[in-house]
Every structure is written in C-alpha cells, then in structure tokens.
C-alpha positions as a printed Julia matrix, in Angstrom:
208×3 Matrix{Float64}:
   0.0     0.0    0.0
   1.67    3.12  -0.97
   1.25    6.29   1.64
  -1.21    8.24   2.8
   0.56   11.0    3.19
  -0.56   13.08   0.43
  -4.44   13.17   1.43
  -6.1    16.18   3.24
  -7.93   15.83   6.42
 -11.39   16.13   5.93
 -12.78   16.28   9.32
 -15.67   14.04  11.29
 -17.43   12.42   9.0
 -20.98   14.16   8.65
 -22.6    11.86   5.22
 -24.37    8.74   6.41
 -22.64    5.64   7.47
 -23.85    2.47   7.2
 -23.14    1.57  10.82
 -24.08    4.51  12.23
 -27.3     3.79  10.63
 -28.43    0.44  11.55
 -26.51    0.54  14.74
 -23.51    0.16  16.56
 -21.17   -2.68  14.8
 -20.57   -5.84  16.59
 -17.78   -5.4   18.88
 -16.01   -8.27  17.27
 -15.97   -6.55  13.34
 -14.28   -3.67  15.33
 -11.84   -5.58  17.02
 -11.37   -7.3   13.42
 -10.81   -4.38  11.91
  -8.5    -2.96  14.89
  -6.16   -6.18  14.92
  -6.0    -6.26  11.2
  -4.73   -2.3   11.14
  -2.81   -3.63  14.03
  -1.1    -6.41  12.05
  -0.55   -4.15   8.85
   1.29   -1.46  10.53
   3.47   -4.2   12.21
   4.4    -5.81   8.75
   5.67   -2.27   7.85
   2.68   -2.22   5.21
   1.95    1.67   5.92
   5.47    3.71   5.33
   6.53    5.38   8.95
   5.15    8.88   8.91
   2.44    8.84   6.53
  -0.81    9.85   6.97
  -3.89    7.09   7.57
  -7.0     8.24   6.27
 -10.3     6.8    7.41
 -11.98    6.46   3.89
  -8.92    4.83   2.25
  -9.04    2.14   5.04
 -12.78    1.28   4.77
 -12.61    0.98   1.61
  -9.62   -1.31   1.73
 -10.92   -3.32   4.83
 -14.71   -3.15   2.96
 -16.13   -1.58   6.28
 -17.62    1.58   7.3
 -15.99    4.53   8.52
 -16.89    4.15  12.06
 -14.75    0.98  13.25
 -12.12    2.44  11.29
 -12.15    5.48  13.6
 -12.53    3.43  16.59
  -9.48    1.73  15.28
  -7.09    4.71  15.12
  -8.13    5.85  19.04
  -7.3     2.56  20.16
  -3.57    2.17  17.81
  -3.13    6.04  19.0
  -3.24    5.0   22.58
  -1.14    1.73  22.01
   1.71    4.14  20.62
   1.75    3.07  17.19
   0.13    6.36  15.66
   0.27    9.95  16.13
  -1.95   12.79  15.73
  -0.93   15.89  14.17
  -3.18   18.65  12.77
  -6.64   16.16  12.95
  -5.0    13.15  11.28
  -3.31   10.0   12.55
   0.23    9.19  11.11
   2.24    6.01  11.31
   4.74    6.69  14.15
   8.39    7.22  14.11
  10.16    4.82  16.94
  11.59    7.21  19.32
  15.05    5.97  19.88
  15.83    8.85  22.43
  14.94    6.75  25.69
  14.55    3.07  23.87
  17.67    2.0   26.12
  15.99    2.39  29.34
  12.52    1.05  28.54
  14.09   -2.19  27.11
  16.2    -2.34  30.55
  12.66   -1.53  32.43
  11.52   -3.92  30.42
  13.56   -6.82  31.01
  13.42   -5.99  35.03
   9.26   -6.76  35.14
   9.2   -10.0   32.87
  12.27  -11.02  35.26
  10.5   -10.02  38.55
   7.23  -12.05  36.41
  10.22  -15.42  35.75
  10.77  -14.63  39.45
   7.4   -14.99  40.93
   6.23  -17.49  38.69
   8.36  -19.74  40.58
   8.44  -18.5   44.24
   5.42  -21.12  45.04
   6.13  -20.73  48.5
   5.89  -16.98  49.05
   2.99  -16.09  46.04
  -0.67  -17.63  45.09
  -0.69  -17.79  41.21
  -3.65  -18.09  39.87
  -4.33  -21.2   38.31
  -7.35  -19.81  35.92
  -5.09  -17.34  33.75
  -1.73  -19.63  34.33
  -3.33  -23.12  32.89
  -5.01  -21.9   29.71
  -1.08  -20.01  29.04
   0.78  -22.84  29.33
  -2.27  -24.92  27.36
  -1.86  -21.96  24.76
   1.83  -22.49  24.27
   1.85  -26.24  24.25
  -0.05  -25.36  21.17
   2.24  -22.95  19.71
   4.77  -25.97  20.47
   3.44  -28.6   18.4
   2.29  -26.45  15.42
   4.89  -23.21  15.58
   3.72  -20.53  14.04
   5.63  -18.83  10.84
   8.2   -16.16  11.8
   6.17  -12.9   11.6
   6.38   -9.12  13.36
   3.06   -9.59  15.46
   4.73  -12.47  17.4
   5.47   -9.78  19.54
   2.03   -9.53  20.9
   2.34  -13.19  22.03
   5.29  -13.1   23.75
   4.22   -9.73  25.75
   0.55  -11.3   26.68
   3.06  -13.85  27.93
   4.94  -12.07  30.31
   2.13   -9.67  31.19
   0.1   -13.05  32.31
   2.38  -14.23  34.61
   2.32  -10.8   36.11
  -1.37  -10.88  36.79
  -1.45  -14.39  37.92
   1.42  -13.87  40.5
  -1.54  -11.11  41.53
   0.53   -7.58  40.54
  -1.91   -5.99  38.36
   0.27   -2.48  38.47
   3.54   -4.42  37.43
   1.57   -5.76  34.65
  -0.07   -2.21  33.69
   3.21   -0.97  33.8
   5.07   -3.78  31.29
   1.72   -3.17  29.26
   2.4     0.15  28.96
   6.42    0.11  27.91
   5.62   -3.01  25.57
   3.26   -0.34  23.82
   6.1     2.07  23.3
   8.99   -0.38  22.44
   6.88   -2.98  20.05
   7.21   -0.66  16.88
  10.87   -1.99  17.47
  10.56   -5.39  19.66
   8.68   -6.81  16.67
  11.24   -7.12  14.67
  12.73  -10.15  16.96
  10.67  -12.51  15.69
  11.39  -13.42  11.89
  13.82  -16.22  11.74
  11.95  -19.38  12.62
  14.93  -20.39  15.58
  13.86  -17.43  17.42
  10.41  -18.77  17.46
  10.73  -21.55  18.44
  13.39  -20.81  21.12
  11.2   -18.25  22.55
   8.21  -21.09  22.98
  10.36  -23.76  24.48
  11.91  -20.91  27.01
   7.71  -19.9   28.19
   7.04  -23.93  28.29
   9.48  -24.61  30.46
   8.27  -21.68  33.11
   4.68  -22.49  32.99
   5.6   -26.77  33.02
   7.52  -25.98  36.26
C-alpha cells in the first residue's frame, strides 16, 4: 500500500454511514478491523510517517468509517500512531529513551520469571496460568511462521504471569512500555529459531 501522506484531512465524518445507521457494529468486526490495522502497521505495510486516512481504510478493509475510527483511538493510545493537525500518522520509533525502557523492560518479565516460581511466598492463579501454558503447548506442536506480530504473544506472555502472581500495576506498567517499544521489539521474531526458542523458554516456566 503506498502512503497516505498526500491526502487532506477532511474532518468528522458528517454523510451517512452504514453503521451509524443500523446501529452500533458488533464489537467483534471492530476488534477485526483494529487487529487487522494492528497487524498491517506491524508488517511495515503503511510507510513510517504517513498519513492514515479513514476512507482509504474502509474501503480497503470493505467496512464503514466508524470501526475504522474506533481503530485509530485505540492504535493512538497503544503508541503506534500519532496525531498531528486532525490526522493520525504512522509513528516514528523514538530511539531517544529506547535503552531504558528495554532495561525496564527486562526488570518486570524477570520479577514475572521470578514470581512465577516463588510457590512458596505467592498464590498464582491457576485460571489465567493453565489456559497459558495450554496456549503455548499449542504454539509448540504447530509453531507458528516467523512474523512481526509475534510480539504480541510473547508480551501477553509475560504480562500473564504478572497478573497471575496477583501484581496488576507491574503488569499495567510492562503493558504500557511493551506499547512504546513494540514498533521496534517486533522485529525479533522473523527467523523461525527465534520462534521456536522463545516457545520452548515460556514452556518450560509455565511446566515448572
């Protein structure tokens, strides 16, 4: 897809949508449409700094404006747009404090390894921790293809073992600098020994 960057910002939408009309959308055709924007701007499909307009995107994802525009609030808020002037734009990585949120990073999924393990001293919860390591045993037997969005696997990951170890503001807070490093983390995942590394490292801390 060649970018956006050249179309003018035309402001709420005030001619009749389809949606708007019959009602609100099902929530899952939103989420559709806000994992497959998701997925595209993580496969580098939109070039960095152009400009997403709403129109071009229904058309291409054969929707209506409005979960479009739902869409770009929700990729806005995970970090991976801007908003300049009335109009979302794919963001640039900011590579100004990358160093520390990758080292903030690493110090919550270790404190997650850390608890995970510390029967003794925390009460996991059994309800989010058995359908993870189900989930993985899955990705172990039929591994997925190297691809970007692995990324959002392997944060749910750690972020789950937060939560189950019962520290929801650890997990917030991982959630939050995952958001703002992914545009770069994603890249990690396209050579299929990574992958499958990366799934027999979780298996062994939710088999044990």
């Amino acid at each position: 897809l060649r970018p956006m960057d050249t179309e003018p910002y035309t402001g709420p939408d005030t001619a009749s949508d389809p949606a708007e009309s019959v009602g609100a959308l099902p929530r899952l055709r939103r989420d559709q449409v806000y994992q497959e924007l998701r997925r595209r701007l993580m496969i580098g499909e939109f070039a960095l700094n152009s400009r997403l307009v709403e129109e071009r995107l229904a058309a291409l994802l054969g929707v209506s404006r409005t979960p479009v525009r739902e869409a770009l609030v929700r990729l806005l808020a995970d970090g991976q747009l801007t908003r300049v002037d009335g109009g979302y734009f794919v963001a640039m990585p900011d590579f100004s404090d990358l160093r520390d949120l990758y080292d903030l990073r690493i110090t919550l999924e270790l404190r997650g390894l850390h608890r995970a393990i510390e029967s003794d001293a925390v009460t996991h919860d059994a309800a989010l921790l058995e359908p993870l390591r189900d989930n993985w045993r899955a990705l172990w037997e039929d591994r997925p293809d190297p691809a970007p969005d692995f990324v959002t696997v392997d944060e749910d990951f750690h972020v789950t073992l937060l939560r189950a170890a019962g520290n929801s503001v650890m997990a917030q807070t991982l959630e939050s600098v995952n958001a703002r490093i992914r545009p770069v983390r994603m890249y990690d995942f396209l050579t299929e020994p990574r992958i499958e590394l990366t799934i027999k490292q979780h298996l062994e801390v939710v088999e044990n």
